[in-house]
C-alpha positions as MATLAB code, in Angstrom:
seq = 'MTEPTGRRVTANLSLTLDGRYHGPAGPADLGAILPYATTETARRHLGRIWEGATTAVLGRRNAEGFLGFWPTVAADEKADPRDRAYAQWLVDAEKVVFSTTLPSAPWDHTRLVNAPAPQIIAELKTERGGDILVNSSASVIKPLLAADLLDRLYLMICPEIAGAGPHLFEDGLPPSKWHLTHHEAGAKGETAMVYDRAR';
ca = [
      -1.269   16.473   27.481;
      -4.258   17.997   25.577;
      -7.568   17.344   26.799;
     -10.519   17.514   23.384;
     -12.696   20.116   23.258;
     -16.032   18.448   21.902;
     -15.203   19.595   17.797;
     -17.012   17.573   16.185;
     -15.221   15.590   13.039;
     -17.890   15.620    9.515;
     -17.455   14.434    6.357;
     -19.569   14.943    2.772;
     -18.498   12.402    0.247;
     -20.978   11.917   -2.863;
     -21.061    8.256   -3.438;
     -22.923    6.155   -6.845;
     -25.089    3.556   -6.116;
     -22.490    0.865   -5.288;
     -20.504    2.950   -2.895;
     -17.527    4.027   -5.148;
     -16.572    8.048   -5.793;
     -15.219    7.914   -8.607;
     -15.153    5.366  -11.812;
     -12.764    3.091  -13.702;
     -11.180    5.481  -15.525;
      -9.751    8.117  -11.990;
     -10.261   10.409   -9.777;
     -11.971   12.910  -13.060;
     -14.399   10.065  -14.086;
     -17.074   11.819  -12.195;
     -19.240   10.555  -14.511;
     -22.185    9.303  -12.685;
     -21.794   12.170   -9.798;
     -21.754   14.730  -11.834;
     -25.476   15.295  -13.180;
     -26.543   15.823   -9.280;
     -24.174   17.834   -8.339;
     -26.337   21.139   -8.774;
     -30.016   19.406   -7.805;
     -31.767   20.945   -5.840;
     -31.838   18.860   -3.332;
     -27.806   18.771   -3.682;
     -27.589   22.315   -3.307;
     -30.213   22.290    0.470;
     -27.688   19.695    2.121;
     -24.556   21.784   -0.066;
     -25.785   24.069    2.663;
     -26.214   22.022    5.433;
     -22.410   20.866    6.088;
     -20.851   23.801    6.230;
     -22.968   24.670    8.937;
     -21.507   25.470   11.795;
     -17.440   24.243   10.789;
     -14.890   26.706   10.937;
     -12.600   24.381    9.535;
     -12.531   22.852    6.169;
     -10.107   20.008    5.939;
      -8.787   18.212    2.597;
      -6.516   16.205    0.725;
      -4.063   17.916   -1.725;
      -5.746   16.819   -5.000;
      -9.250   18.240   -4.009;
      -7.302   21.355   -2.255;
      -6.456   22.301   -5.704;
      -9.713   21.778   -7.271;
     -11.926   23.450   -5.246;
      -9.679   26.446   -4.406;
      -9.488   26.677   -8.424;
     -13.182   27.229   -8.711;
     -14.906   28.542   -5.795;
     -13.610   31.665   -5.142;
     -14.617   32.779   -9.019;
     -18.666   31.189   -7.284;
     -17.720   33.783   -4.592;
     -17.492   36.484   -6.271;
     -20.050   35.721   -9.011;
     -23.197   37.795   -8.750;
     -25.459   35.856  -10.813;
     -24.755   32.253   -9.462;
     -26.724   30.399   -7.374;
     -26.964   32.611   -2.788;
     -26.403   28.791   -2.119;
     -23.625   27.883   -3.800;
     -21.866   31.537   -2.994;
     -22.035   31.280    0.638;
     -21.257   28.030    0.804;
     -18.034   29.162   -1.871;
     -17.285   32.012    0.897;
     -17.641   30.938    3.887;
     -14.150   27.922    1.617;
     -12.187   31.175    1.875;
     -12.410   32.578    4.494;
     -12.656   29.473    6.614;
      -8.962   28.137    7.830;
      -8.150   25.212    6.015;
      -6.162   22.816    6.671;
      -4.758   20.422    3.640;
      -2.839   17.512    3.866;
      -0.031   17.007    0.952;
       3.841   15.585    0.748;
       4.316   17.481   -2.653;
       3.394   21.249   -2.652;
       6.358   23.638   -1.206;
       3.492   25.802    0.699;
       0.175   26.901    0.360;
      -1.201   29.169   -2.332;
      -4.422   29.604   -0.549;
      -5.272   31.795    2.721;
      -6.307   30.912    5.761;
      -4.233   28.010    5.099;
      -1.178   25.444    6.796;
      -0.288   22.411    5.156;
       0.356   18.728    7.038;
       1.991   15.827    6.034;
       0.694   13.177    8.201;
      -1.131   10.370    9.487;
      -5.035   12.116    9.090;
      -5.757   10.954   12.654;
      -3.167   12.198   14.326;
      -3.633   15.569   12.535;
      -7.524   15.530   13.055;
      -6.706   15.411   17.034;
      -4.887   18.148   16.885;
      -6.861   19.945   15.655;
     -10.141   18.588   18.399;
      -7.849   20.316   21.083;
      -8.226   23.757   19.603;
     -11.312   25.882   19.343;
     -13.792   26.418   16.889;
     -16.346   25.002   15.676;
     -17.033   21.537   13.636;
     -14.127   20.208   11.241;
     -15.594   19.475    7.517;
     -13.269   16.837    6.094;
     -15.087   18.265    2.333;
     -14.959   15.779   -0.862;
     -11.510   14.908    0.111;
     -11.604   10.420    0.832;
      -8.245    9.981    1.512;
      -8.699   11.694    4.427;
     -12.597   10.135    5.351;
     -10.835    6.461    4.832;
      -8.154    6.700    7.436;
     -10.399    8.161    9.119;
     -13.241    6.191    9.466;
     -10.713    3.177    9.918;
      -9.723    5.194   13.456;
     -13.620    5.609   14.519;
     -12.976    9.889   14.283;
     -16.228   10.829   12.604;
     -19.000   11.652   14.466;
     -20.983   13.173   11.861;
     -21.867   11.343    7.556;
     -23.077   13.363    5.131;
     -23.673   11.321    2.252;
     -25.336   11.810   -1.014;
     -26.539    9.416   -3.291;
     -26.276    9.111   -6.353;
     -28.737    6.651   -8.798;
     -26.278    5.651  -11.131;
     -23.781    1.901  -10.946;
     -20.023    2.997  -12.150;
     -19.256   -0.714  -12.140;
     -15.090    0.098  -11.210;
     -13.040    2.184   -9.258;
     -12.953    2.548   -5.294;
     -15.486    2.462   -2.689;
     -15.818    4.349    0.768;
     -16.360    1.172    2.792;
     -13.638   -0.922    2.628;
     -13.355   -4.060    4.334;
     -11.119   -4.496    7.773;
     -12.883   -1.273    9.213;
     -14.199   -1.509   12.555;
     -18.084   -1.997   13.325;
     -19.598    1.452   14.475;
     -23.435    2.057   14.893;
     -24.979    5.312   12.929;
     -28.510    7.063   13.807;
     -29.527    8.796   10.427;
     -30.481   12.328   11.804;
     -31.382   13.784    7.579;
     -33.190   12.378    4.830;
     -33.702   13.951    0.961;
     -34.064   12.561   -1.999;
     -34.888   14.533   -4.997;
     -36.462   15.010   -8.680;
     -33.601   12.500  -10.318;
     -33.101    9.952   -8.027;
     -30.090   11.238   -6.060;
     -30.660   10.979   -1.511;
     -29.307   13.034    0.618;
     -28.735   11.821    4.490;
     -26.391   12.999    7.441;
     -25.491    9.916    9.622;
     -25.059   10.524   12.885;
     -21.743    8.000   14.875;
     -23.850    6.735   17.864;
     -21.349    6.444   20.538;
];
């Protein structure tokens, strides 16, 4: 068996005050999150999440949304420089996309996988590279939390209660302890936090 190389596994996600990553109407129900996505605090947070990462891991739904949007930002000279920097990183980075339905990857530097997330992440950890960033994909983050494979969490807490919708942290997760390594509150009440797993 190949040994891990020391690569960190990180994940970012925005949550409502009641811990939900979208509202009751489904994945497109982001009314409690989107108003905070382009604040100064959010943009500084965006700059943090990909710093040091060389691999982006995405679920299929997020891959289609992200990779349909961010390449246009990378090419837009009028876009915020912080957005362009992240967009260019995403375009250039190795991308691993979980999908059971896509026959082939329609994006450059992308490989499709159809296996349990912990298995794929364990394999990525044996390869050389920087951090492995699970990019806003709760469908991938949840099984990694359950397997205790995440080393860092980048969380943006939005000051709204959605009232319904899925939670990131569900009953049954193994107990774990985390150190707060960064936090910043924004003018709209949003809070960006970075937590590192205490091992």
